[in-house]
Short mmCIF file of C-alpha atoms in Angstrom, two decimals:
data_model
loop_
_atom_site.label_atom_id
_atom_site.label_comp_id
_atom_site.label_asym_id
_atom_site.label_seq_id
_atom_site.Cartn_x
_atom_site.Cartn_y
_atom_site.Cartn_z
CA UNK Y 21 10.41 43.90 -14.00
CA UNK Y 22 7.44 41.39 -14.00
CA UNK Y 23 7.15 39.44 -10.69
CA UNK Y 24 7.91 35.73 -10.98
CA UNK Y 25 4.73 33.61 -10.70
CA UNK Y 26 5.33 30.67 -8.35
CA UNK Y 27 1.83 29.35 -9.07
CA UNK Y 28 2.82 28.63 -12.61
CA UNK Y 29 6.03 27.25 -11.41
CA UNK Y 30 4.23 24.80 -9.08
CA UNK Y 31 1.92 23.70 -11.87
CA UNK Y 32 4.91 23.12 -14.18
CA UNK Y 33 6.71 21.10 -11.63
CA UNK Y 34 3.50 19.11 -10.93
CA UNK Y 35 3.08 18.28 -14.67
CA UNK Y 36 6.74 17.24 -15.06
CA UNK Y 37 6.47 15.09 -11.87
CA UNK Y 38 3.24 13.50 -12.97
CA UNK Y 39 4.88 12.53 -16.32
CA UNK Y 40 7.82 10.95 -14.50
CA UNK Y 41 5.51 9.02 -12.25
CA UNK Y 42 3.32 7.41 -14.99
CA UNK Y 43 6.63 6.50 -16.84
CA UNK Y 44 7.96 4.78 -13.79
CA UNK Y 45 7.28 1.02 -13.73
CA UNK Y 46 7.76 0.79 -9.91
CA UNK Y 47 5.06 3.49 -9.36
CA UNK Y 48 2.56 1.52 -11.51
CA UNK Y 49 3.47 -1.79 -9.95
CA UNK Y 50 3.18 -0.61 -6.29
CA UNK Y 51 0.13 1.63 -6.81
CA UNK Y 52 -1.94 -0.40 -9.15
CA UNK Y 53 -0.60 -3.87 -10.11
CA UNK Y 54 0.14 -5.19 -6.51
CA UNK Y 55 -3.08 -4.01 -5.00
CA UNK Y 56 -5.09 -5.64 -7.90
CA UNK Y 57 -3.27 -8.86 -7.76
CA UNK Y 58 -3.96 -9.14 -3.98
CA UNK Y 59 -7.62 -8.25 -4.48
CA UNK Y 60 -7.97 -10.96 -7.07
CA UNK Y 61 -6.17 -13.64 -5.15
CA UNK Y 62 -7.55 -13.04 -1.63
CA UNK Y 63 -11.04 -12.21 -2.82
CA UNK Y 64 -11.21 -15.63 -4.52
CA UNK Y 65 -9.66 -17.62 -1.73
CA UNK Y 66 -11.82 -16.10 0.95
CA UNK Y 67 -9.10 -14.48 3.02
CA UNK Y 68 -7.22 -17.50 4.53
CA UNK Y 69 -7.77 -18.50 8.12
CA UNK Y 70 -11.19 -17.93 9.62
CA UNK Y 71 -11.75 -16.10 12.86
CA UNK Y 72 -15.22 -15.90 14.32
CA UNK Y 73 -15.96 -12.89 16.45
CA UNK Y 74 -18.52 -13.84 19.16
CA UNK Y 75 -19.67 -11.35 21.74
CA UNK Y 76 -20.61 -12.36 25.18
CA UNK Y 77 -23.81 -10.99 26.55
CA UNK Y 78 -23.68 -9.15 29.84
CA UNK Y 79 -25.69 -11.81 31.54
CA UNK Y 80 -23.49 -14.68 30.13
CA UNK Y 81 -22.12 -16.98 32.79
CA UNK Y 82 -18.33 -17.14 32.26
CA UNK Y 83 -17.29 -18.61 35.56
CA UNK Y 84 -14.39 -21.21 35.59
CA UNK Y 85 -17.02 -23.77 36.88
CA UNK Y 86 -19.04 -23.27 33.57
CA UNK Y 87 -18.03 -26.48 31.65
CA UNK Y 88 -19.80 -25.24 28.48
CA UNK Y 89 -17.99 -21.72 28.47
CA UNK Y 90 -14.64 -23.35 29.13
CA UNK Y 91 -15.14 -25.71 26.20
CA UNK Y 92 -15.88 -22.79 23.93
CA UNK Y 93 -12.67 -21.13 25.02
CA UNK Y 94 -10.76 -24.18 23.83
CA UNK Y 95 -11.97 -23.53 20.13
CA UNK Y 96 -9.03 -21.55 18.59
CA UNK Y 97 -11.01 -19.82 15.78
CA UNK Y 98 -13.48 -18.18 18.20
CA UNK Y 99 -12.54 -14.70 19.23
CA UNK Y 100 -14.62 -13.48 22.34
CA UNK Y 101 -15.61 -9.79 22.44
CA UNK Y 102 -16.37 -8.67 25.91
CA UNK Y 103 -16.13 -4.93 26.01
CA UNK Y 104 -19.24 -3.78 24.27
CA UNK Y 105 -22.56 -2.59 25.54
CA UNK Y 106 -25.83 -4.40 24.63
CA UNK Y 107 -26.78 -1.74 22.00
CA UNK Y 108 -23.20 -1.89 20.50
CA UNK Y 109 -23.49 -5.68 20.26
CA UNK Y 110 -26.90 -5.51 18.55
CA UNK Y 111 -25.74 -2.85 16.10
CA UNK Y 112 -22.47 -4.69 15.25
CA UNK Y 113 -24.22 -7.96 14.79
CA UNK Y 114 -26.69 -6.53 12.39
CA UNK Y 115 -23.90 -5.06 10.13
CA UNK Y 116 -21.62 -8.12 10.38
CA UNK Y 117 -18.95 -6.65 12.60
CA UNK Y 118 -19.82 -9.49 14.99
CA UNK Y 119 -20.63 -12.99 13.81
CA UNK Y 120 -22.70 -13.89 16.83
CA UNK Y 121 -23.80 -13.13 20.39
CA UNK Y 122 -24.00 -15.91 23.01
CA UNK Y 123 -25.57 -15.96 26.45
CA UNK Y 124 -24.94 -19.00 28.48
CA UNK Y 125 -27.12 -19.82 31.54
CA UNK Y 126 -26.43 -22.42 34.20
CA UNK Y 127 -29.38 -24.39 35.83
CA UNK Y 128 -29.72 -26.64 38.92
CA UNK Y 129 -31.55 -29.35 36.95
CA UNK Y 130 -31.23 -30.84 33.50
CA UNK Y 131 -30.47 -29.39 31.02
CA UNK Y 132 -27.83 -27.87 33.27
CA UNK Y 133 -26.74 -25.40 30.60
CA UNK Y 134 -28.59 -23.31 28.01
CA UNK Y 135 -26.68 -21.54 25.29
CA UNK Y 136 -28.68 -18.80 23.65
CA UNK Y 137 -27.07 -17.68 20.35
CA UNK Y 138 -27.89 -15.06 17.79
CA UNK Y 139 -26.55 -15.36 14.33
CA UNK Y 140 -26.66 -12.70 11.53
CA UNK Y 141 -27.36 -13.01 7.84
CA UNK Y 142 -24.68 -10.37 7.42
CA UNK Y 143 -22.01 -13.16 8.29
CA UNK Y 144 -23.65 -16.26 6.85
CA UNK Y 145 -20.40 -17.99 5.90
CA UNK Y 146 -18.73 -17.67 9.39
CA UNK Y 147 -22.00 -18.50 11.15
CA UNK Y 148 -22.21 -21.71 9.23
CA UNK Y 149 -18.73 -22.65 10.49
CA UNK Y 150 -19.73 -21.66 14.00
CA UNK Y 151 -22.92 -23.66 13.86
CA UNK Y 152 -21.14 -26.79 12.72
CA UNK Y 153 -18.52 -26.43 15.63
CA UNK Y 154 -21.40 -25.92 18.20
CA UNK Y 155 -23.38 -28.87 16.92
CA UNK Y 156 -20.28 -31.08 17.26
CA UNK Y 157 -19.52 -29.75 20.66
CA UNK Y 158 -22.97 -30.22 22.01
CA UNK Y 159 -23.11 -33.76 20.72
CA UNK Y 160 -19.99 -34.66 22.53
CA UNK Y 161 -21.14 -32.97 25.83
CA UNK Y 162 -24.47 -34.60 25.76
CA UNK Y 163 -23.26 -38.17 24.82
CA UNK Y 164 -20.35 -38.40 27.07
CA UNK Y 165 -21.18 -40.30 30.25
CA UNK Y 166 -24.79 -39.42 29.82
CA UNK Y 167 -26.99 -42.46 30.73
CA UNK Y 168 -30.28 -40.51 31.00
CA UNK Y 169 -32.47 -39.23 28.27
CA UNK Y 170 -32.42 -35.54 29.17
CA UNK Y 171 -29.61 -33.58 27.61
CA UNK Y 172 -26.86 -31.99 29.79
CA UNK Y 173 -26.75 -28.81 27.64
CA UNK Y 174 -29.27 -27.36 25.08
CA UNK Y 175 -28.76 -24.86 22.27
CA UNK Y 176 -31.31 -22.18 21.33
CA UNK Y 177 -30.72 -20.28 18.12
CA UNK Y 178 -31.94 -17.11 16.57
CA UNK Y 179 -30.95 -15.13 13.45
CA UNK Y 180 -31.20 -11.34 12.82
CA UNK Y 181 -31.03 -9.92 9.39
CA UNK Y 182 -28.30 -7.73 8.21
CA UNK Y 183 -26.24 -6.62 5.21
CA UNK Y 184 -23.74 -9.24 4.19
CA UNK Y 185 -20.20 -8.19 5.06
CA UNK Y 186 -18.01 -9.81 2.36
CA UNK Y 187 -14.21 -10.26 2.49
CA UNK Y 188 -13.77 -7.85 -0.34
CA UNK Y 189 -15.37 -5.22 1.95
CA UNK Y 190 -12.54 -5.75 4.38
CA UNK Y 191 -9.80 -6.35 1.78
CA UNK Y 192 -10.23 -3.50 -0.66
CA UNK Y 193 -9.83 -0.62 1.80
CA UNK Y 194 -6.58 -2.25 3.07
CA UNK Y 195 -5.29 -2.50 -0.51
CA UNK Y 196 -6.00 1.19 -0.96
CA UNK Y 197 -3.90 1.86 2.15
CA UNK Y 198 -1.27 -0.37 0.77
CA UNK Y 199 -1.19 1.55 -2.47
CA UNK Y 200 -1.06 4.97 -0.70
CA UNK Y 201 1.63 3.92 1.77
CA UNK Y 202 3.78 2.50 -1.09
CA UNK Y 203 3.41 5.56 -3.15
CA UNK Y 204 3.89 8.08 -0.45
CA UNK Y 205 7.01 6.48 1.12
CA UNK Y 206 8.94 4.85 -1.80
CA UNK Y 207 7.82 7.40 -4.48
CA UNK Y 208 8.68 10.54 -2.48
CA UNK Y 209 11.89 9.08 -0.98
CA UNK Y 210 13.29 8.12 -4.44
CA UNK Y 211 12.27 11.27 -6.18
CA UNK Y 212 13.63 13.84 -3.63
CA UNK Y 213 16.76 11.88 -3.03
CA UNK Y 214 17.32 11.67 -6.85
CA UNK Y 215 16.80 15.40 -7.19
CA UNK Y 216 19.10 16.11 -4.38
CA UNK Y 217 21.93 13.77 -5.58
CA UNK Y 218 21.66 15.09 -9.13
CA UNK Y 219 21.89 18.69 -7.90
CA UNK Y 220 18.50 19.52 -9.53
CA UNK Y 221 17.16 21.06 -6.39
CA UNK Y 222 20.38 23.05 -5.96
CA UNK Y 223 19.90 24.50 -9.44
CA UNK Y 224 16.52 25.59 -8.42
CA UNK Y 225 18.18 27.96 -5.93
CA UNK Y 226 19.40 29.95 -8.94
CA UNK Y 227 15.86 30.63 -9.97
CA UNK Y 228 12.93 32.56 -8.28
CA UNK Y 229 11.20 29.24 -7.55
CA UNK Y 230 10.22 28.99 -3.98
CA UNK Y 231 10.99 25.88 -1.91
CA UNK Y 232 7.27 25.18 -1.28
CA UNK Y 233 6.62 25.19 -5.03
CA UNK Y 234 8.95 22.10 -5.38
CA UNK Y 235 7.31 20.26 -2.55
CA UNK Y 236 3.77 21.28 -3.49
CA UNK Y 237 4.26 20.37 -7.12
CA UNK Y 238 5.47 16.89 -6.34
CA UNK Y 239 2.61 16.53 -3.83
CA UNK Y 240 0.00 17.60 -6.44
CA UNK Y 241 1.36 15.11 -9.00
CA UNK Y 242 1.37 12.27 -6.60
CA UNK Y 243 -2.03 13.01 -5.24
CA UNK Y 244 -3.58 13.08 -8.80
CA UNK Y 245 -1.81 9.69 -9.62
CA UNK Y 246 -3.08 8.24 -6.33
CA UNK Y 247 -6.63 9.50 -6.96
CA UNK Y 248 -6.57 7.81 -10.43
CA UNK Y 249 -5.27 4.56 -8.90
CA UNK Y 250 -7.76 4.68 -5.99
CA UNK Y 251 -10.73 5.28 -8.22
CA UNK Y 252 -9.67 2.48 -10.56
CA UNK Y 253 -9.34 0.03 -7.66
CA UNK Y 254 -12.69 1.07 -6.17
CA UNK Y 255 -14.52 0.65 -9.42
CA UNK Y 256 -12.82 -2.73 -10.20
CA UNK Y 257 -13.71 -3.95 -6.68
CA UNK Y 258 -17.24 -2.62 -6.89
CA UNK Y 259 -18.19 -3.93 -10.37
CA UNK Y 260 -16.24 -7.14 -10.55
CA UNK Y 261 -16.16 -8.32 -6.86
CA UNK Y 262 -19.21 -6.72 -5.35
CA UNK Y 263 -17.40 -4.23 -3.05
CA UNK Y 264 -20.00 -2.33 -1.03
CA UNK Y 265 -20.41 1.42 -1.64
CA UNK Y 266 -23.30 2.21 0.64
CA UNK Y 267 -23.99 5.68 -0.59
CA UNK Y 268 -22.55 5.29 -4.01
CA UNK Y 269 -20.80 8.48 -5.42
CA UNK Y 270 -20.74 10.22 -2.03
CA UNK Y 271 -18.95 7.19 -0.52
CA UNK Y 272 -16.38 7.30 -3.37
CA UNK Y 273 -15.77 10.97 -2.75
CA UNK Y 274 -15.22 10.49 0.87
CA UNK Y 275 -12.91 7.62 0.30
CA UNK Y 276 -10.92 9.87 -2.16
CA UNK Y 277 -10.75 12.49 0.54
CA UNK Y 278 -9.39 10.05 3.02
CA UNK Y 279 -6.90 8.86 0.42
CA UNK Y 280 -5.57 12.38 0.11
CA UNK Y 281 -5.21 12.79 3.79
CA UNK Y 282 -3.46 9.43 4.17
CA UNK Y 283 -1.06 10.10 1.21
CA UNK Y 284 -0.06 13.45 2.81
CA UNK Y 285 0.81 11.78 5.96
CA UNK Y 286 2.81 9.01 4.22
CA UNK Y 287 4.64 11.44 2.07
CA UNK Y 288 6.13 12.77 5.30
CA UNK Y 289 7.91 9.48 5.82
CA UNK Y 290 9.23 9.71 2.32
CA UNK Y 291 10.68 13.07 3.04
CA UNK Y 292 12.42 11.79 6.22
CA UNK Y 293 14.03 8.90 4.27
CA UNK Y 294 15.19 11.14 1.50
CA UNK Y 295 16.84 13.35 4.01
CA UNK Y 296 18.80 10.62 5.85
CA UNK Y 297 19.51 8.31 2.95
CA UNK Y 298 23.02 8.57 1.65
CA UNK Y 299 22.31 6.95 -1.75
CA UNK Y 300 19.52 5.33 -3.70
CA UNK Y 301 20.50 1.74 -2.56
CA UNK Y 302 19.79 2.75 1.07
CA UNK Y 303 16.17 3.82 0.28
CA UNK Y 304 14.54 0.35 -0.03
CA UNK Y 305 15.67 -0.96 3.30
CA UNK Y 306 14.80 2.36 5.14
CA UNK Y 307 11.43 2.41 3.36
CA UNK Y 308 10.71 -1.21 4.23
CA UNK Y 309 11.43 -0.57 7.94
CA UNK Y 310 8.48 1.93 7.85
CA UNK Y 311 6.06 0.17 5.45
CA UNK Y 312 6.42 -3.59 6.18
CA UNK Y 313 5.20 -3.43 9.87
CA UNK Y 314 2.22 -1.35 8.68
CA UNK Y 315 1.35 -3.71 5.79
CA UNK Y 316 1.38 -6.65 8.24
CA UNK Y 317 0.01 -5.14 11.47
CA UNK Y 318 -2.49 -2.43 10.33
CA UNK Y 319 -5.32 -4.77 9.27
CA UNK Y 320 -4.45 -4.76 5.59
CA UNK Y 321 -4.88 -8.43 4.98
CA UNK Y 322 -6.66 -9.69 8.15
CA UNK Y 323 -8.28 -8.09 11.28
CA UNK Y 324 -5.80 -7.05 14.00
CA UNK Y 325 -7.94 -8.91 16.49
CA UNK Y 326 -6.26 -12.18 15.45
CA UNK Y 327 -2.96 -10.92 17.02
CA UNK Y 328 -2.02 -11.33 20.69
CA UNK Y 329 -2.72 -8.48 22.93
CA UNK Y 330 0.77 -7.09 23.02
CA UNK Y 331 0.89 -6.92 19.19
CA UNK Y 332 -2.55 -5.35 18.99
CA UNK Y 333 -1.02 -2.52 21.07
CA UNK Y 334 1.53 -1.82 18.37
CA UNK Y 335 -1.06 -2.07 15.68
CA UNK Y 336 -3.21 0.51 17.41
CA UNK Y 337 -0.51 3.16 17.13
CA UNK Y 338 0.24 2.80 13.43
CA UNK Y 339 -1.28 5.43 11.06
CA UNK Y 340 -2.27 2.91 8.42
CA UNK Y 341 -4.49 1.17 11.01
CA UNK Y 342 -6.64 4.30 11.35
CA UNK Y 343 -6.69 5.02 7.65
CA UNK Y 344 -7.82 1.49 6.83
CA UNK Y 345 -10.56 1.68 9.64
CA UNK Y 346 -11.89 5.07 8.34
CA UNK Y 347 -12.07 3.70 4.76
CA UNK Y 348 -14.01 0.54 5.89
CA UNK Y 349 -16.38 2.66 8.05
CA UNK Y 350 -17.09 5.00 5.11
CA UNK Y 351 -17.49 2.33 2.51
CA UNK Y 352 -19.54 -0.30 4.33
CA UNK Y 353 -21.22 1.42 7.21
CA UNK Y 354 -21.95 4.63 5.38
CA UNK Y 355 -20.24 6.80 7.76
CA UNK Y 356 -19.42 10.44 6.85
CA UNK Y 357 -16.14 12.19 7.42
CA UNK Y 358 -17.64 13.62 10.65
CA UNK Y 359 -18.16 10.09 11.98
CA UNK Y 360 -14.56 9.11 11.65
CA UNK Y 361 -13.07 12.21 13.48
CA UNK Y 362 -11.30 9.87 15.88
CA UNK Y 363 -9.36 8.20 13.11
CA UNK Y 364 -8.70 11.53 11.43
CA UNK Y 365 -7.40 12.91 14.70
CA UNK Y 366 -4.87 10.19 15.06
CA UNK Y 367 -3.80 10.78 11.53
CA UNK Y 368 -3.39 14.51 12.33
CA UNK Y 369 -1.15 13.63 15.32
CA UNK Y 370 0.97 11.59 12.97
CA UNK Y 371 1.06 14.43 10.44
CA UNK Y 372 2.46 16.73 13.20
CA UNK Y 373 5.08 14.23 14.32
CA UNK Y 374 6.18 13.10 10.89
CA UNK Y 375 6.58 16.61 9.35
CA UNK Y 376 8.36 17.88 12.50
CA UNK Y 377 10.99 15.14 12.05
CA UNK Y 378 11.03 15.72 8.12
CA UNK Y 379 11.82 19.37 8.70
CA UNK Y 380 14.77 18.38 10.83
CA UNK Y 381 16.11 15.78 8.51
CA UNK Y 382 15.38 17.06 5.00
CA UNK Y 383 18.25 18.31 2.98
CA UNK Y 384 17.96 20.43 -0.16
CA UNK Y 385 21.42 19.69 -1.48
#
């Protein structure tokens, strides 16, 4: 008797699953339509509220008696970065991760304060906003109660040249993460719950098909569909909105590899939901409990630095945060997969946790 070929079974299941995915309106909407809509809307409105990331030089006077520094702290859109070395500041300024570096010096004679600031051509739009704010602040400080000709504070400006970091460079990797998380969680949960409730999986038990063939076939189909969607989103972003692909095709390949790794992790959440859900109406609320916090807190639409510290702590444990960060480092900074090992390690930890829970909760009938 000829031995049953589970490889052929896996391929057959993958083909059938892929056909069902492309025929599913919800799969197309969540994986392609929603990300593209968000890209078009947010890329054209500039991303909403502006936050200017300003690093404080190590020699900067930040004492409570420094009137100039205390005045800067009152400006709500300025986010101070204090935990970087001088080399890290210079590197991040040139590539637009920082918008400016300031160094405030206090003197015994007029001008009593000197603010040395370095802007970057990589963040020209935000630097224009910051420059306008500083000009207004210095005018108020020097004109308030000042009866002498010498100014109380002076501003010294310099600009370094760097590659412009556009909002699309931030937004598009987040939209890829949005697409992968939606596909992995909602798609997997609905498919396997439906197969279980309709006793399709139970019927597989009467055949020589192995359990892994069912899971692997579904994973392959969803991976191919997600790769097609990711490639489409990347190309639209690059050719229509100027999304940066620093190393061209190599960058695209690295992003697709990251997409595959992210999807595998997110599918684990889908397996958990399909195991604990009683019926199809319970899948959306359970899926939203997992996806919504990540959509909002993982740097999908705006940087997590705008959140209060306690909320940033939550953001920094979510898997989508690290997938988004790795995508942005690869696309804009030209990082290789070996340069984002920290992000991949965190995703690996989530993989172990999620699939350990999935094994405990998953039901085949």
